Amino acid sequence: MPENKIQTVMESLNQALHAMMETDRRVVVIGEDILDPYGGAFKISRGLSARFPERVLSTPISEAAIVGLATGMAMRGFRPIVEIMFGDFLALAADQIINHATKFEWMYNHQVQVPLVVRTPMGGRRGYGPTHSQSLEKHFLGVPGLWVVAPSFLGSPGALLQKATLGLDAPVLFVENKSCYSQSLVDSAPGLVANVYDDDGVQFPTHYLHHENVTASDGLIFCHGGMVQFCLDSMIKLRECEGLFMDIIVFSQLSPVPVRTLRRILEEWQ
């Protein structure tokens, strides 16, 4: 796939999938309706089956079976990426994620690893109705052995997906809010300064946005994924209408909670 300037979250994720499948034959993509020309409900998998037909597997409608199959492949040395068409359907694969994929390494005394990524569109505001518009990631936070990652339009969502797929030997739930797909990628916003914290052993970065030339803010807003734009809009409105200067902390790693990074930001904020 030719290298193009990445403009949106969707393009970043799609190009990351192409790059990984081109460079690492262990990467396979599994899910419903992901074959071209359809390329998945939100087109994140577009073009993959045309280029890598033997490593893009279209499945029956059974989220539990999809995640179970991918878990077995991960244990045998593959790097599977599962696409769950809508995040609401994670409930159908909850047992495979919570009680199997995340537990096998311990159950088999660290003789196996499960480098599995389950990526899924999440959230509402797209008109898909009550069973296709929820945000269920909170039900998976704190599950032992499971990483939960939520990209936004800050930084590079594709880089997060590559780190989740190739940089970890553990299951990752990769939550993509639908409202982010068409958003343009930025590092910050006008009038704001962005600090990125990705050290101290943290796998996925935290963004800290604050006003330029303001030494003391009035408060902090914590958010992730699809809420980032709403929080930025609120941040600007509070400044313009109320004279309040709020800072924003944007998490991409929701679980395990990046406690050391959070403490570091709070110490600097105080």
PDB file of N, CA and C in Angstrom, residues 84 90 97 116-120 122 136-137 139-141 146-151 164 170-175 252:
ATOM      1  N   ILE A  84     -14.603  -7.001  15.989  1.00  0.00           N
ATOM      2  CA  ILE A  84     -15.996  -7.169  16.409  1.00  0.00           C
ATOM      3  C   ILE A  84     -16.788  -6.018  15.790  1.00  0.00           C
ATOM      4  N   LEU A  90     -19.540  -7.292  22.245  1.00  0.00           N
ATOM      5  CA  LEU A  90     -18.511  -7.841  23.136  1.00  0.00           C
ATOM      6  C   LEU A  90     -19.128  -8.684  24.239  1.00  0.00           C
ATOM      7  N   ILE A  97     -13.070 -13.692  26.466  1.00  0.00           N
ATOM      8  CA  ILE A  97     -12.079 -12.657  26.793  1.00  0.00           C
ATOM      9  C   ILE A  97     -11.688 -12.726  28.259  1.00  0.00           C
ATOM     10  N   LEU A 116      -3.225 -11.338  21.600  1.00  0.00           N
ATOM     11  CA  LEU A 116      -4.476 -11.171  20.861  1.00  0.00           C
ATOM     12  C   LEU A 116      -4.953  -9.730  20.961  1.00  0.00           C
ATOM     13  N   VAL A 117      -5.400  -9.154  19.845  1.00  0.00           N
ATOM     14  CA  VAL A 117      -6.027  -7.830  19.848  1.00  0.00           C
ATOM     15  C   VAL A 117      -7.472  -7.977  19.404  1.00  0.00           C
ATOM     16  N   VAL A 118      -8.375  -7.480  20.221  1.00  0.00           N
ATOM     17  CA  VAL A 118      -9.794  -7.422  19.866  1.00  0.00           C
ATOM     18  C   VAL A 118     -10.131  -5.947  19.685  1.00  0.00           C
ATOM     19  N   ARG A 119     -10.308  -5.529  18.442  1.00  0.00           N
ATOM     20  CA  ARG A 119     -10.635  -4.127  18.178  1.00  0.00           C
ATOM     21  C   ARG A 119     -12.102  -4.024  17.776  1.00  0.00           C
ATOM     22  N   THR A 120     -12.745  -2.915  18.245  1.00  0.00           N
ATOM     23  CA  THR A 120     -14.174  -2.804  18.003  1.00  0.00           C
ATOM     24  C   THR A 120     -14.628  -1.361  18.023  1.00  0.00           C
ATOM     25  N   MET A 122     -17.082   1.580  19.080  1.00  0.00           N
ATOM     26  CA  MET A 122     -17.844   1.742  20.311  1.00  0.00           C
ATOM     27  C   MET A 122     -18.530   3.104  20.304  1.00  0.00           C
ATOM     28  N   LEU A 136     -19.381   0.005  26.218  1.00  0.00           N
ATOM     29  CA  LEU A 136     -19.274  -1.091  27.180  1.00  0.00           C
ATOM     30  C   LEU A 136     -17.865  -1.296  27.716  1.00  0.00           C
ATOM     31  N   GLU A 137     -16.920  -0.441  27.330  1.00  0.00           N
ATOM     32  CA  GLU A 137     -15.544  -0.688  27.764  1.00  0.00           C
ATOM     33  C   GLU A 137     -15.400  -0.700  29.273  1.00  0.00           C
ATOM     34  N   HIS A 139     -17.052  -2.180  31.412  1.00  0.00           N
ATOM     35  CA  HIS A 139     -17.275  -3.505  31.974  1.00  0.00           C
ATOM     36  C   HIS A 139     -16.017  -4.384  31.910  1.00  0.00           C
ATOM     37  N   PHE A 140     -15.020  -3.951  31.150  1.00  0.00           N
ATOM     38  CA  PHE A 140     -13.802  -4.747  30.999  1.00  0.00           C
ATOM     39  C   PHE A 140     -12.610  -4.135  31.730  1.00  0.00           C
ATOM     40  N   LEU A 141     -12.802  -2.977  32.342  1.00  0.00           N
ATOM     41  CA  LEU A 141     -11.694  -2.347  33.060  1.00  0.00           C
ATOM     42  C   LEU A 141     -11.388  -3.126  34.338  1.00  0.00           C
ATOM     43  N   LEU A 146      -5.873  -8.265  31.129  1.00  0.00           N
ATOM     44  CA  LEU A 146      -6.407  -7.612  29.931  1.00  0.00           C
ATOM     45  C   LEU A 146      -5.995  -6.149  29.892  1.00  0.00           C
ATOM     46  N   TRP A 147      -5.453  -5.730  28.745  1.00  0.00           N
ATOM     47  CA  TRP A 147      -5.189  -4.321  28.487  1.00  0.00           C
ATOM     48  C   TRP A 147      -6.385  -3.744  27.762  1.00  0.00           C
ATOM     49  N   VAL A 148      -6.791  -2.530  28.149  1.00  0.00           N
ATOM     50  CA  VAL A 148      -7.867  -1.826  27.455  1.00  0.00           C
ATOM     51  C   VAL A 148      -7.305  -0.499  26.954  1.00  0.00           C
ATOM     52  N   VAL A 149      -7.363  -0.293  25.632  1.00  0.00           N
ATOM     53  CA  VAL A 149      -6.765   0.867  24.987  1.00  0.00           C
ATOM     54  C   VAL A 149      -7.837   1.591  24.192  1.00  0.00           C
ATOM     55  N   ALA A 150      -7.832   2.930  24.270  1.00  0.00           N
ATOM     56  CA  ALA A 150      -8.831   3.728  23.558  1.00  0.00           C
ATOM     57  C   ALA A 150      -8.144   4.864  22.815  1.00  0.00           C
ATOM     58  N   PRO A 151      -7.943   4.745  21.506  1.00  0.00           N
ATOM     59  CA  PRO A 151      -7.338   5.831  20.748  1.00  0.00           C
ATOM     60  C   PRO A 151      -8.299   7.000  20.578  1.00  0.00           C
ATOM     61  N   ALA A 164      -0.093  -2.416  20.282  1.00  0.00           N
ATOM     62  CA  ALA A 164      -0.967  -3.421  20.879  1.00  0.00           C
ATOM     63  C   ALA A 164      -0.776  -4.777  20.224  1.00  0.00           C
ATOM     64  N   ALA A 170       0.112 -10.089  25.355  1.00  0.00           N
ATOM     65  CA  ALA A 170      -1.075 -10.260  26.179  1.00  0.00           C
ATOM     66  C   ALA A 170      -2.292  -9.762  25.419  1.00  0.00           C
ATOM     67  N   PRO A 171      -3.489 -10.173  25.838  1.00  0.00           N
ATOM     68  CA  PRO A 171      -4.708  -9.725  25.161  1.00  0.00           C
ATOM     69  C   PRO A 171      -4.943  -8.232  25.351  1.00  0.00           C
ATOM     70  N   VAL A 172      -5.405  -7.585  24.289  1.00  0.00           N
ATOM     71  CA  VAL A 172      -5.704  -6.156  24.300  1.00  0.00           C
ATOM     72  C   VAL A 172      -7.094  -5.934  23.722  1.00  0.00           C
ATOM     73  N   LEU A 173      -7.917  -5.197  24.448  1.00  0.00           N
ATOM     74  CA  LEU A 173      -9.195  -4.731  23.919  1.00  0.00           C
ATOM     75  C   LEU A 173      -8.978  -3.311  23.404  1.00  0.00           C
ATOM     76  N   PHE A 174      -9.124  -3.128  22.106  1.00  0.00           N
ATOM     77  CA  PHE A 174      -8.802  -1.873  21.442  1.00  0.00           C
ATOM     78  C   PHE A 174     -10.113  -1.196  21.059  1.00  0.00           C
ATOM     79  N   VAL A 175     -10.482  -0.160  21.805  1.00  0.00           N
ATOM     80  CA  VAL A 175     -11.805   0.457  21.717  1.00  0.00           C
ATOM     81  C   VAL A 175     -11.741   1.702  20.836  1.00  0.00           C
ATOM     82  N   SER A 252      -5.091   7.074  26.820  1.00  0.00           N
ATOM     83  CA  SER A 252      -5.268   6.048  25.799  1.00  0.00           C
ATOM     84  C   SER A 252      -5.176   4.658  26.427  1.00  0.00           C
TER      85      SER A 252
END
